[in-house]
Coordinates of C-alpha atoms in Angstrom, one line a residue:
X812 CA -10.3 -0.8 7.8
X813 CA -12.1 -3.7 9.5
X814 CA -11.2 -7.3 10.3
X815 CA -10.4 -9.6 7.4
X816 CA -9.9 -13.3 7.0
X817 CA -9.1 -14.9 3.7
X818 CA -9.6 -18.6 2.9
X819 CA -7.6 -19.8 -0.1
X820 CA -5.3 -22.4 -1.6
X821 CA -1.8 -22.1 -2.9
X822 CA -2.6 -23.9 -6.2
X823 CA -5.5 -21.5 -7.0
X824 CA -4.8 -18.5 -9.1
X825 CA -8.1 -17.1 -8.1
X826 CA -7.0 -17.2 -4.4
X827 CA -3.6 -15.8 -5.4
X828 CA -5.0 -12.7 -7.1
X829 CA -6.9 -11.7 -3.9
X830 CA -4.0 -12.7 -1.6
X831 CA -1.6 -10.7 -3.7
X832 CA -3.8 -7.6 -3.8
X833 CA -4.1 -7.7 0.0
X834 CA -0.4 -8.1 0.5
X835 CA 0.5 -5.2 -1.8
X836 CA -2.3 -3.1 -0.3
X837 CA -0.9 -4.0 3.2
X838 CA -4.3 -5.1 4.4
X839 CA -3.8 -6.9 7.7
X840 CA -5.6 -10.2 7.5
X841 CA -5.7 -13.8 8.8
X842 CA -5.4 -16.6 6.2
X843 CA -6.5 -20.2 6.2
X844 CA -5.4 -22.7 3.6
X845 CA -8.3 -24.9 2.4
X846 CA -7.4 -28.4 1.0
X847 CA -9.3 -28.6 -2.2
X848 CA -8.6 -32.3 -2.5
X849 CA -11.4 -32.7 0.1
X850 CA -14.9 -33.1 -1.1
X851 CA -16.8 -29.9 -0.5
X852 CA -19.0 -31.5 2.2
X853 CA -15.8 -32.4 4.0
X854 CA -14.1 -29.0 4.0
X855 CA -13.8 -27.3 7.5
X856 CA -16.2 -25.0 9.1
X857 CA -16.9 -22.1 9.0
X858 CA -15.5 -22.1 5.4
X859 CA -18.1 -24.7 4.4
X860 CA -21.1 -22.6 5.6
X861 CA -19.8 -19.3 4.5
X862 CA -18.5 -20.1 1.0
X863 CA -21.6 -19.7 -1.1
X864 CA -20.3 -21.9 -4.0
X865 CA -18.0 -24.1 -1.9
X866 CA -15.0 -22.5 -3.6
X867 CA -11.9 -20.5 -2.7
X868 CA -11.3 -17.7 -2.4
X869 CA -13.6 -16.7 0.4
X870 CA -13.0 -13.3 2.2
X871 CA -14.7 -12.5 5.4
X872 CA -14.8 -8.8 6.1
X873 CA -16.2 -7.7 9.5
X874 CA -18.2 -11.0 9.6
X875 CA -19.6 -10.6 6.0
X876 CA -18.6 -13.3 3.5
X877 CA -17.5 -12.3 0.0
X878 CA -17.0 -14.9 -2.8
X879 CA -15.7 -15.1 -6.4
X880 CA -12.2 -13.6 -6.8
X881 CA -13.0 -10.7 -9.1
X882 CA -16.1 -9.6 -7.1
X883 CA -13.8 -9.7 -4.0
X884 CA -11.2 -7.4 -5.8
X885 CA -14.0 -5.0 -6.7
X886 CA -15.1 -5.0 -3.0
X887 CA -11.6 -4.3 -1.9
X888 CA -11.0 -1.5 -4.4
X889 CA -14.2 0.2 -3.3
X890 CA -13.5 -0.3 0.4
X891 CA -9.9 0.9 0.2
X892 CA -10.6 3.6 -2.4
X893 CA -7.4 2.5 -4.0
X894 CA -6.0 0.2 -6.8
X895 CA -8.8 1.4 -9.1
X896 CA -11.3 2.4 -6.6
X897 CA -10.3 6.0 -6.3
X898 CA -13.0 7.1 -8.7
X899 CA -16.1 5.8 -10.5
X900 CA -14.3 6.2 -13.8
X901 CA -11.3 4.1 -12.7
X902 CA -13.5 1.5 -11.1
X903 CA -15.5 1.1 -14.4
X904 CA -12.3 0.5 -16.3
X905 CA -11.2 -2.0 -13.7
X906 CA -14.6 -3.8 -14.0
X907 CA -14.2 -4.1 -17.7
X908 CA -10.7 -5.8 -17.3
X909 CA -12.1 -8.1 -14.7
X910 CA -14.9 -9.3 -17.0
X911 CA -12.3 -9.7 -19.8
X912 CA -10.1 -11.8 -17.5
X913 CA -12.8 -14.1 -16.5
X914 CA -13.8 -15.0 -20.1
X915 CA -10.3 -14.8 -21.7
X916 CA -6.9 -15.2 -20.2
X917 CA -8.1 -16.3 -16.7
X918 CA -10.0 -19.0 -18.6
X919 CA -7.5 -20.2 -21.1
X920 CA -4.4 -20.0 -18.9
X921 CA -6.1 -21.7 -16.0
X922 CA -7.3 -24.6 -18.2
X923 CA -3.8 -25.0 -19.9
X924 CA -2.2 -25.3 -16.5
X925 CA -4.9 -27.6 -15.1
X926 CA -5.0 -29.8 -18.1
X927 CA -1.2 -30.4 -18.0
X928 CA -0.5 -30.6 -14.3
X929 CA -3.6 -32.1 -12.8
X930 CA -5.8 -33.9 -15.3
X931 CA -4.1 -34.6 -18.7
X932 CA -6.5 -37.4 -19.6
X933 CA -9.5 -35.0 -19.5
X934 CA -7.8 -32.6 -21.9
X935 CA -6.7 -35.2 -24.5
X936 CA -7.4 -34.9 -28.2
X937 CA -8.5 -31.4 -29.4
X938 CA -9.3 -30.0 -26.0
X939 CA -5.8 -28.7 -25.0
X940 CA -5.0 -27.3 -28.5
X941 CA -8.2 -25.4 -28.3
X942 CA -7.2 -23.7 -25.0
X943 CA -3.8 -23.1 -26.4
X944 CA -5.2 -21.3 -29.4
X945 CA -7.3 -19.3 -27.2
X946 CA -4.4 -18.4 -24.9
X947 CA -2.3 -17.3 -27.9
X948 CA -5.0 -14.9 -29.0
X949 CA -5.4 -13.6 -25.3
X950 CA -1.7 -13.1 -24.8
X951 CA -1.4 -11.2 -28.1
X952 CA -4.3 -9.0 -27.1
X953 CA -2.7 -8.3 -23.8
X954 CA 0.6 -7.5 -25.4
X955 CA -1.0 -5.1 -27.8
X956 CA -2.6 -3.3 -24.8
X957 CA 0.8 -2.7 -23.3
X958 CA 2.3 -1.4 -26.6
X959 CA 1.9 2.3 -25.6
X960 CA 4.5 2.0 -22.9
X961 CA 2.3 2.3 -19.8
X962 CA 3.5 0.4 -16.8
X963 CA 0.2 -1.2 -15.8
X964 CA -3.1 -2.0 -17.3
X965 CA -5.0 1.3 -16.5
X966 CA -1.9 3.6 -16.5
X967 CA 1.3 3.8 -14.6
X968 CA -0.4 2.8 -11.3
X969 CA -1.1 -0.8 -10.4
X970 CA -4.7 -1.7 -10.0
X971 CA -7.0 -4.6 -9.3
X972 CA -7.0 -5.2 -13.1
X973 CA -3.4 -6.2 -12.9
X974 CA -3.8 -8.4 -9.9
X975 CA -6.8 -10.1 -11.5
X976 CA -5.1 -10.8 -14.8
X977 CA -1.8 -12.0 -13.4
X978 CA -3.5 -14.5 -11.2
X979 CA -2.5 -17.6 -13.1
X980 CA 0.5 -16.2 -15.0
X981 CA 3.3 -16.9 -12.5
X982 CA 3.1 -20.7 -13.5
X983 CA 4.2 -20.5 -17.2
X984 CA 6.2 -23.7 -16.9
X985 CA 3.1 -25.6 -15.6
X986 CA 1.0 -24.4 -18.5
X987 CA 3.9 -24.8 -21.0
X988 CA 3.7 -21.2 -22.3
X989 CA 5.9 -18.2 -22.8
X990 CA 5.1 -14.5 -22.8
X991 CA 6.0 -11.7 -25.2
X992 CA 8.5 -9.2 -23.9
X993 CA 6.0 -6.5 -23.0
X994 CA 3.8 -8.9 -21.1
X995 CA 6.9 -10.4 -19.3
X996 CA 8.1 -6.9 -18.4
X997 CA 4.6 -6.1 -17.0
X998 CA 4.7 -9.3 -14.9
X999 CA 8.2 -8.3 -13.7
X1000 CA 6.9 -4.9 -12.6
X1001 CA 4.2 -6.6 -10.6
X1002 CA 6.8 -8.9 -9.1
X1003 CA 8.8 -5.9 -8.0
X1004 CA 6.0 -4.4 -5.9
X1005 CA 6.4 -4.5 -2.1
X1006 CA 4.5 -7.5 -0.8
X1007 CA 4.7 -9.6 -4.0
X1008 CA 5.6 -13.3 -3.6
X1009 CA 5.2 -16.3 -5.8
X1010 CA 1.9 -18.2 -5.3
X1011 CA 3.7 -21.0 -3.6
X1012 CA 5.5 -18.7 -1.1
X1013 CA 2.4 -16.7 0.0
X1014 CA 1.8 -19.1 2.8
X1015 CA 3.5 -22.3 4.3
X1016 CA 1.2 -24.7 2.4
X1017 CA 3.1 -27.1 0.1
X1018 CA 2.1 -27.3 -3.6
X1019 CA 0.6 -30.6 -4.8

């Protein structure tokens, strides 16, 4: 399987989606919490040299660094040949969902949370309502996708698509949102998987 080390932060949904995937997949790995309050030039080595964009998550697999959360999930799916990596057809469907996540709910939900927990002044005026409207459209689309009764986004088997899209969704109170019943049931099914933990309980780091 190889040697894995993950660098992340417990406040980062992007880190969480990778950490969650690795926990559920039972991939043995070392983990290091990176303090994102430090300027990028002050963050520790070897993270600083290996993280191409200076961001978390960073996965080092057999000495090779991988960055950007959804790209890391695709790498893991292909490497494990699981969670959507079992076939080319399933991986293509996962890839579609990951691109949707990056431009839709992973964008709107992350900004709603950040704008209310970390930097309200920057999201004053029409900014926060714009993200809320976008989130409302995104969550309605996700709810519609689950209307056929399947357990997870591809079918009845969890995949990297599920891990990606749920990355920021276990902080509803911080984003001041609620979920439709089908979406909440989907999140509950993910939370029932062996290895699932809340983002703040994945490691010993304390939330800000």
